[in-house]
Amino acid sequence: MPRERRMKPRILMCPPEHFDVRYVINPWMEGQGERLLRDLALRQWRSLRDAVALHAEIMLIDHAQGWPDMTFTANAGLIRRNKVVLSRFRHPQRQGEEPFFAAWFSEAGFDVVVPPEDMHFEGAGDALLDRREALLWMGYGHRTDVRAADMLENALDIEVEPLRLVDPRFYHLDTCFCPLARGYLLYYPAAFDFASVRRIEARVPADRRIAVSEIDALGFACNAVNLGDSVILNAASESLSRSLAGRGFRTLRVPLGEFMRAGGAAKCLTLRLDEPGKVALRRERQPIAEAA
Ligand code: ARG
């Protein structure tokens, strides 16, 4: 198929119709309920949608009333090819989202896998596919159980590299770790324990690792949506965006401060639906081999 005719990436988003901060399940949410500006949140979400729509086809799920965090679709489940492993949320405040996402995925034709009842797993918030090799990075320590690694390996037939998260501000893997195109990695090393940092360093060559400062990490720079050469994020310092530019990435800042009050930003508000199968992986691997 000619290049131009390749399908656009597909992304699931949930208009934040019932978004709110009514409970505290991560440190960002503390005291934020009264400060939340719901109109501004809606405007920010629309700006993100418009930015993503330049590079991807957006699919929508309705926001169910009573489940204020449902707008964070990254936590709906984890997709690989035609399979989705549904989330089983740690906190009861989010468990009610599960049936709505399950219904959407079945209707969309996905093969739906449900994790065992006694296992917590928070979807693409804690599990991110590498863009270069057939590898799934999984965060554990706050929300997802370490045991989920075996479950994912079996369900999705892919090697899983578990990483231990140690800073409660970075409670999901996607708040501090973002695999980018061409094998690059945006991450905040201090969010991980020592052994996990070593595992990251063993698998991602130094020239592909982009470690961010604490200030960028706290601006959720790692909570980025990478589509082609664009990196869409809440905020990034000039030095980070220069370092991304040096590697061929264009930084697109979309302020998402109202969602930060709930502990989420760009990546949390999206879920990539066409995660790569073997063909896509092989196609992406080529330039790396040439560069090496
Ligand atoms: N308030 C939500 C929670 O704590 C935010 C989820 C953000 N999502 C993410 N993928 N990091 O669960």
CSV table of C-alpha atoms and ligand atoms in Angstrom, one decimal:
chain,number,residue,atom,x,y,z
A,1,MET,CA,0.0,0.0,0.0
A,2,PRO,CA,1.4,3.4,-0.9
A,3,ARG,CA,2.6,5.4,2.1
A,4,GLU,CA,0.0,8.2,1.8
A,5,ARG,CA,-2.8,5.7,2.0
A,6,ARG,CA,-1.7,4.2,5.4
A,7,MET,CA,-4.4,4.6,7.9
A,8,LYS,CA,-4.1,7.3,10.5
A,9,PRO,CA,-3.6,6.3,14.1
A,10,ARG,CA,-6.8,5.9,16.0
A,11,ILE,CA,-7.2,7.4,19.5
A,12,LEU,CA,-10.0,7.0,22.0
A,13,MET,CA,-11.0,10.1,24.0
A,14,CYS,CA,-13.9,10.8,26.4
A,15,PRO,CA,-15.4,14.3,26.5
A,16,PRO,CA,-15.1,15.4,30.2
A,17,GLU,CA,-18.8,16.0,30.6
A,18,HIS,CA,-18.8,14.8,34.2
A,19,PHE,CA,-15.2,15.5,35.1
A,20,ASP,CA,-14.6,16.5,38.7
A,21,VAL,CA,-12.2,16.2,41.6
A,22,ARG,CA,-14.3,14.8,44.4
A,23,TYR,CA,-12.0,12.3,46.1
A,24,VAL,CA,-8.3,11.9,46.6
A,25,ILE,CA,-6.6,8.8,45.1
A,26,ASN,CA,-3.3,10.5,44.2
A,27,PRO,CA,-1.4,13.4,45.7
A,28,TRP,CA,-2.3,15.8,42.9
A,29,MET,CA,-6.0,15.7,43.8
A,30,GLU,CA,-5.6,17.0,47.4
A,31,GLY,CA,-7.7,20.2,47.9
A,32,GLN,CA,-8.3,20.7,44.2
A,33,GLY,CA,-12.1,20.1,44.1
A,34,GLU,CA,-13.0,23.8,44.9
A,35,ARG,CA,-10.4,25.1,42.5
A,36,LEU,CA,-11.5,23.2,39.4
A,37,LEU,CA,-12.8,25.4,36.6
A,38,ARG,CA,-15.1,23.1,34.6
A,39,ASP,CA,-15.5,25.4,31.6
A,40,LEU,CA,-11.8,25.8,31.3
A,41,ALA,CA,-11.4,22.1,31.6
A,42,LEU,CA,-13.7,21.6,28.7
A,43,ARG,CA,-11.8,24.2,26.6
A,44,GLN,CA,-8.5,22.6,27.4
A,45,TRP,CA,-9.8,19.1,26.5
A,46,ARG,CA,-11.1,20.5,23.1
A,47,SER,CA,-7.7,22.0,22.4
A,48,LEU,CA,-6.1,18.6,23.1
A,49,ARG,CA,-8.6,16.9,20.9
A,50,ASP,CA,-7.9,19.4,18.0
A,51,ALA,CA,-4.2,18.9,18.4
A,52,VAL,CA,-4.5,15.1,18.3
A,53,ALA,CA,-6.9,15.3,15.4
A,54,LEU,CA,-4.2,16.8,13.2
A,55,HIS,CA,-2.4,13.4,13.3
A,56,ALA,CA,-5.0,10.8,14.3
A,57,GLU,CA,-8.6,9.8,13.9
A,58,ILE,CA,-10.5,10.3,17.2
A,59,MET,CA,-13.1,8.0,18.5
A,60,LEU,CA,-15.3,9.0,21.4
A,61,ILE,CA,-16.9,7.2,24.4
A,62,ASP,CA,-19.6,9.0,26.4
A,63,HIS,CA,-18.7,10.0,29.9
A,64,ALA,CA,-20.8,8.1,32.4
A,65,GLN,CA,-22.2,10.2,35.2
A,66,GLY,CA,-20.9,9.4,38.7
A,67,TRP,CA,-17.4,8.4,37.5
A,68,PRO,CA,-15.5,11.7,37.3
A,69,ASP,CA,-12.1,10.2,36.2
A,70,MET,CA,-13.5,8.3,33.2
A,71,THR,CA,-12.2,11.1,30.9
A,72,PHE,CA,-8.8,9.5,31.4
A,73,THR,CA,-9.2,6.9,28.7
A,74,ALA,CA,-5.6,5.7,29.0
A,75,ASN,CA,-6.8,3.7,32.0
A,76,ALA,CA,-9.6,1.9,30.1
A,77,GLY,CA,-7.3,-1.0,29.2
A,78,LEU,CA,-4.3,-2.1,27.3
A,79,ILE,CA,-4.5,-2.8,23.6
A,80,ARG,CA,-2.3,-4.9,21.4
A,81,ARG,CA,-3.5,-5.7,17.9
A,82,ASN,CA,-7.1,-6.8,18.2
A,83,LYS,CA,-7.0,-7.6,21.9
A,84,VAL,CA,-7.7,-5.4,24.9
A,85,VAL,CA,-6.8,-6.4,28.5
A,86,LEU,CA,-9.4,-4.4,30.5
A,87,SER,CA,-8.4,-2.5,33.6
A,88,ARG,CA,-9.3,-3.6,37.1
A,89,PHE,CA,-8.9,-0.4,39.1
A,90,ARG,CA,-7.3,-0.4,42.6
A,91,HIS,CA,-9.7,2.2,43.9
A,92,PRO,CA,-13.5,1.7,44.2
A,93,GLN,CA,-13.8,5.4,43.0
A,94,ARG,CA,-12.8,4.2,39.5
A,95,GLN,CA,-14.1,0.6,39.4
A,96,GLY,CA,-17.5,1.7,38.1
A,97,GLU,CA,-15.8,2.8,34.8
A,98,GLU,CA,-14.9,-0.8,33.9
A,99,PRO,CA,-18.3,-2.0,32.5
A,100,PHE,CA,-18.6,1.1,30.3
A,101,PHE,CA,-15.2,0.6,28.8
A,102,ALA,CA,-15.8,-3.1,28.4
A,103,ALA,CA,-19.0,-2.5,26.5
A,104,TRP,CA,-17.3,0.1,24.2
A,105,PHE,CA,-14.5,-2.3,23.4
A,106,SER,CA,-16.8,-5.2,22.6
A,107,GLU,CA,-18.9,-3.1,20.4
A,108,ALA,CA,-15.8,-1.8,18.6
A,109,GLY,CA,-14.9,-5.5,17.8
A,110,PHE,CA,-12.0,-6.0,20.2
A,111,ASP,CA,-11.3,-9.3,21.8
A,112,VAL,CA,-11.8,-8.4,25.5
A,113,VAL,CA,-9.6,-10.1,28.2
A,114,VAL,CA,-10.6,-9.6,31.8
A,115,PRO,CA,-7.9,-9.7,34.5
A,116,PRO,CA,-8.4,-12.1,37.4
A,117,GLU,CA,-10.7,-10.7,40.2
A,118,ASP,CA,-7.9,-10.3,42.7
A,119,MET,CA,-5.5,-8.5,40.5
A,120,HIS,CA,-5.2,-4.8,40.0
A,121,PHE,CA,-4.2,-3.5,36.6
A,122,GLU,CA,-4.7,0.1,35.3
A,123,GLY,CA,-4.3,-0.3,31.5
A,124,ALA,CA,-2.3,1.9,29.3
A,125,GLY,CA,-1.7,4.2,32.3
A,126,ASP,CA,0.7,1.5,33.6
A,127,ALA,CA,1.7,-0.5,30.5
A,128,LEU,CA,3.4,1.1,27.5
A,129,LEU,CA,4.5,-0.6,24.4
A,130,ASP,CA,8.0,0.1,23.2
A,131,ARG,CA,8.1,1.7,19.8
A,132,ARG,CA,11.1,-0.2,18.6
A,133,GLU,CA,11.0,-3.7,19.9
A,134,ALA,CA,8.3,-6.2,20.8
A,135,LEU,CA,8.4,-5.2,24.5
A,136,LEU,CA,5.9,-4.0,27.0
A,137,TRP,CA,7.0,-1.7,29.9
A,138,MET,CA,4.9,-2.2,33.0
A,139,GLY,CA,4.8,0.1,36.0
A,140,TYR,CA,3.9,-1.3,39.4
A,141,GLY,CA,4.1,-0.2,43.0
A,142,HIS,CA,1.1,2.1,43.3
A,143,ARG,CA,-1.8,1.0,41.2
A,144,THR,CA,-0.9,-2.1,39.2
A,145,ASP,CA,0.1,-5.4,40.9
A,146,VAL,CA,3.5,-6.8,40.0
A,147,ARG,CA,1.7,-10.1,39.3
A,148,ALA,CA,0.1,-8.4,36.3
A,149,ALA,CA,3.3,-8.9,34.3
A,150,ASP,CA,2.8,-12.6,33.9
A,151,MET,CA,-0.9,-12.1,33.1
A,152,LEU,CA,0.0,-9.6,30.3
A,153,GLU,CA,2.8,-11.7,28.9
A,154,ASN,CA,0.4,-14.6,28.5
A,155,ALA,CA,-2.6,-12.6,27.3
A,156,LEU,CA,-0.7,-10.5,24.8
A,157,ASP,CA,2.2,-12.8,23.9
A,158,ILE,CA,4.8,-10.2,24.5
A,159,GLU,CA,7.8,-9.8,26.7
A,160,VAL,CA,7.0,-7.6,29.8
A,161,GLU,CA,9.6,-5.5,31.6
A,162,PRO,CA,8.3,-4.5,35.0
A,163,LEU,CA,9.5,-1.2,36.5
A,164,ARG,CA,9.0,-0.3,40.1
A,165,LEU,CA,7.5,3.2,40.8
A,166,VAL,CA,8.6,4.7,44.0
A,167,ASP,CA,7.4,8.4,44.1
A,168,PRO,CA,3.7,8.8,44.8
A,169,ARG,CA,3.4,11.8,42.6
A,170,PHE,CA,4.2,9.6,39.7
A,171,TYR,CA,1.7,6.8,40.5
A,172,HIS,CA,1.1,5.6,36.9
A,173,LEU,CA,3.9,4.7,34.5
A,174,ASP,CA,2.7,7.1,31.9
A,175,THR,CA,3.3,10.1,34.3
A,176,CYS,CA,7.0,9.6,34.2
A,177,PHE,CA,7.9,7.4,31.2
A,178,CYS,CA,7.1,7.7,27.5
A,179,PRO,CA,8.5,5.5,24.7
A,180,LEU,CA,8.8,7.7,21.5
A,181,ALA,CA,9.2,6.8,17.8
A,182,ARG,CA,12.5,5.6,16.6
A,183,GLY,CA,13.4,4.0,20.0
A,184,TYR,CA,13.7,7.2,21.9
A,185,LEU,CA,12.5,7.3,25.5
A,186,LEU,CA,11.3,10.3,27.6
A,187,TYR,CA,11.5,9.6,31.3
A,188,TYR,CA,12.1,10.8,34.8
A,189,PRO,CA,14.6,8.5,36.4
A,190,ALA,CA,13.9,9.5,40.1
A,191,ALA,CA,10.4,8.1,39.8
A,192,PHE,CA,11.9,4.5,39.7
A,193,ASP,CA,13.8,2.4,42.1
A,194,PHE,CA,17.5,1.8,41.4
A,195,ALA,CA,17.1,-1.6,39.9
A,196,SER,CA,14.5,-0.4,37.5
A,197,VAL,CA,16.6,2.5,36.3
A,198,ARG,CA,19.4,0.0,35.6
A,199,ARG,CA,16.9,-2.2,33.6
A,200,ILE,CA,15.9,0.8,31.5
A,201,GLU,CA,19.5,1.7,30.9
A,202,ALA,CA,20.3,-1.8,29.9
A,203,ARG,CA,17.6,-1.9,27.2
A,204,VAL,CA,17.6,1.7,25.9
A,205,PRO,CA,20.9,2.9,24.6
A,206,ALA,CA,22.2,6.2,26.1
A,207,ASP,CA,21.8,8.2,22.9
A,208,ARG,CA,18.1,7.3,22.8
A,209,ARG,CA,17.3,8.2,26.5
A,210,ILE,CA,15.9,11.7,27.2
A,211,ALA,CA,15.9,12.1,31.0
A,212,VAL,CA,13.8,15.1,32.1
A,213,SER,CA,14.4,17.4,35.0
A,214,GLU,CA,12.1,17.4,38.1
A,215,ILE,CA,10.5,20.6,36.9
A,216,ASP,CA,9.6,19.1,33.6
A,217,ALA,CA,8.5,15.9,35.3
A,218,LEU,CA,6.2,17.9,37.6
A,219,GLY,CA,4.7,19.6,34.5
A,220,PHE,CA,3.9,16.1,33.2
A,221,ALA,CA,6.2,16.4,30.2
A,222,CYS,CA,6.5,12.6,30.2
A,223,ASN,CA,2.7,12.3,29.9
A,224,ALA,CA,3.1,13.0,26.2
A,225,VAL,CA,1.2,11.8,23.1
A,226,ASN,CA,3.7,11.0,20.4
A,227,LEU,CA,2.2,10.9,16.9
A,228,GLY,CA,4.7,10.8,14.1
A,229,ASP,CA,7.3,13.5,14.9
A,230,SER,CA,4.9,15.5,17.1
A,231,VAL,CA,5.0,15.3,20.8
A,232,ILE,CA,1.9,16.8,22.4
A,233,LEU,CA,2.2,17.6,26.1
A,234,ASN,CA,1.0,19.9,28.9
A,235,ALA,CA,4.3,21.8,29.4
A,236,ALA,CA,8.0,21.5,28.5
A,237,SER,CA,11.0,23.7,29.3
A,238,GLU,CA,12.9,25.3,26.5
A,239,SER,CA,15.8,23.0,27.1
A,240,LEU,CA,13.6,19.9,26.8
A,241,SER,CA,11.9,21.1,23.7
A,242,ARG,CA,15.4,21.9,22.2
A,243,SER,CA,16.6,18.5,23.1
A,244,LEU,CA,13.5,16.9,21.5
A,245,ALA,CA,14.0,19.1,18.4
A,246,GLY,CA,17.6,17.8,18.2
A,247,ARG,CA,16.2,14.3,17.8
A,248,GLY,CA,13.7,15.3,15.2
A,249,PHE,CA,10.6,15.8,17.4
A,250,ARG,CA,8.3,18.9,17.4
A,251,THR,CA,7.0,19.9,20.8
A,252,LEU,CA,3.3,21.0,20.9
A,253,ARG,CA,2.3,22.4,24.2
A,254,VAL,CA,-1.4,22.1,25.1
A,255,PRO,CA,-2.0,23.5,28.6
A,256,LEU,CA,-4.1,21.0,30.6
A,257,GLY,CA,-3.9,22.5,34.1
A,258,GLU,CA,-7.5,21.6,35.1
A,259,PHE,CA,-6.8,17.9,34.4
A,260,MET,CA,-3.5,18.2,36.4
A,261,ARG,CA,-5.7,18.8,39.4
A,262,ALA,CA,-6.8,15.2,39.0
A,263,GLY,CA,-3.3,14.0,38.4
A,264,GLY,CA,-3.5,13.6,34.6
A,265,ALA,CA,-2.5,15.3,31.4
A,266,ALA,CA,-2.3,14.7,27.6
A,267,LYS,CA,-1.4,11.0,27.5
A,268,CYS,CA,-3.9,10.1,30.3
A,269,LEU,CA,-6.7,11.7,28.3
A,270,THR,CA,-6.0,9.4,25.2
A,271,LEU,CA,-5.8,5.8,24.4
A,272,ARG,CA,-4.2,4.6,21.2
A,273,LEU,CA,-6.4,2.0,19.6
A,274,ASP,CA,-4.2,0.7,16.9
A,275,GLU,CA,-1.2,-0.5,18.9
A,276,PRO,CA,1.3,-2.2,16.7
A,277,GLY,CA,1.3,-5.8,15.6
A,278,LYS,CA,4.3,-7.5,14.1
A,279,VAL,CA,4.2,-5.7,10.7
A,280,ALA,CA,4.2,-2.2,12.2
A,281,LEU,CA,7.1,-3.2,14.5
A,282,ARG,CA,9.2,-4.5,11.6
A,283,ARG,CA,8.6,-1.4,9.6
A,284,GLU,CA,9.7,0.9,12.5
A,285,ARG,CA,12.7,-1.2,13.3
A,286,GLN,CA,14.5,-0.5,10.0
A,287,PRO,CA,15.8,3.1,10.7
A,288,ILE,CA,17.2,2.0,14.1
A,289,ALA,CA,19.3,-0.7,12.4
A,290,GLU,CA,20.5,1.8,9.9
A,291,ALA,CA,21.5,4.3,12.6
A,292,ALA,CA,23.2,1.7,14.7
B,1,ARG,N1,-7.5,10.9,39.0
B,1,ARG,C1,-7.1,9.8,38.1
B,1,ARG,C2,-6.5,8.7,39.0
B,1,ARG,O1,-5.9,8.9,39.9
B,1,ARG,C3,-6.1,10.3,37.1
B,1,ARG,C4,-5.7,9.2,36.1
B,1,ARG,C5,-4.6,9.7,35.2
B,1,ARG,N2,-4.4,8.7,34.2
B,1,ARG,C6,-3.2,8.2,33.9
B,1,ARG,N3,-3.1,7.4,32.9
B,1,ARG,N4,-2.1,8.6,34.5
B,1,ARG,O2,-6.7,7.5,38.7
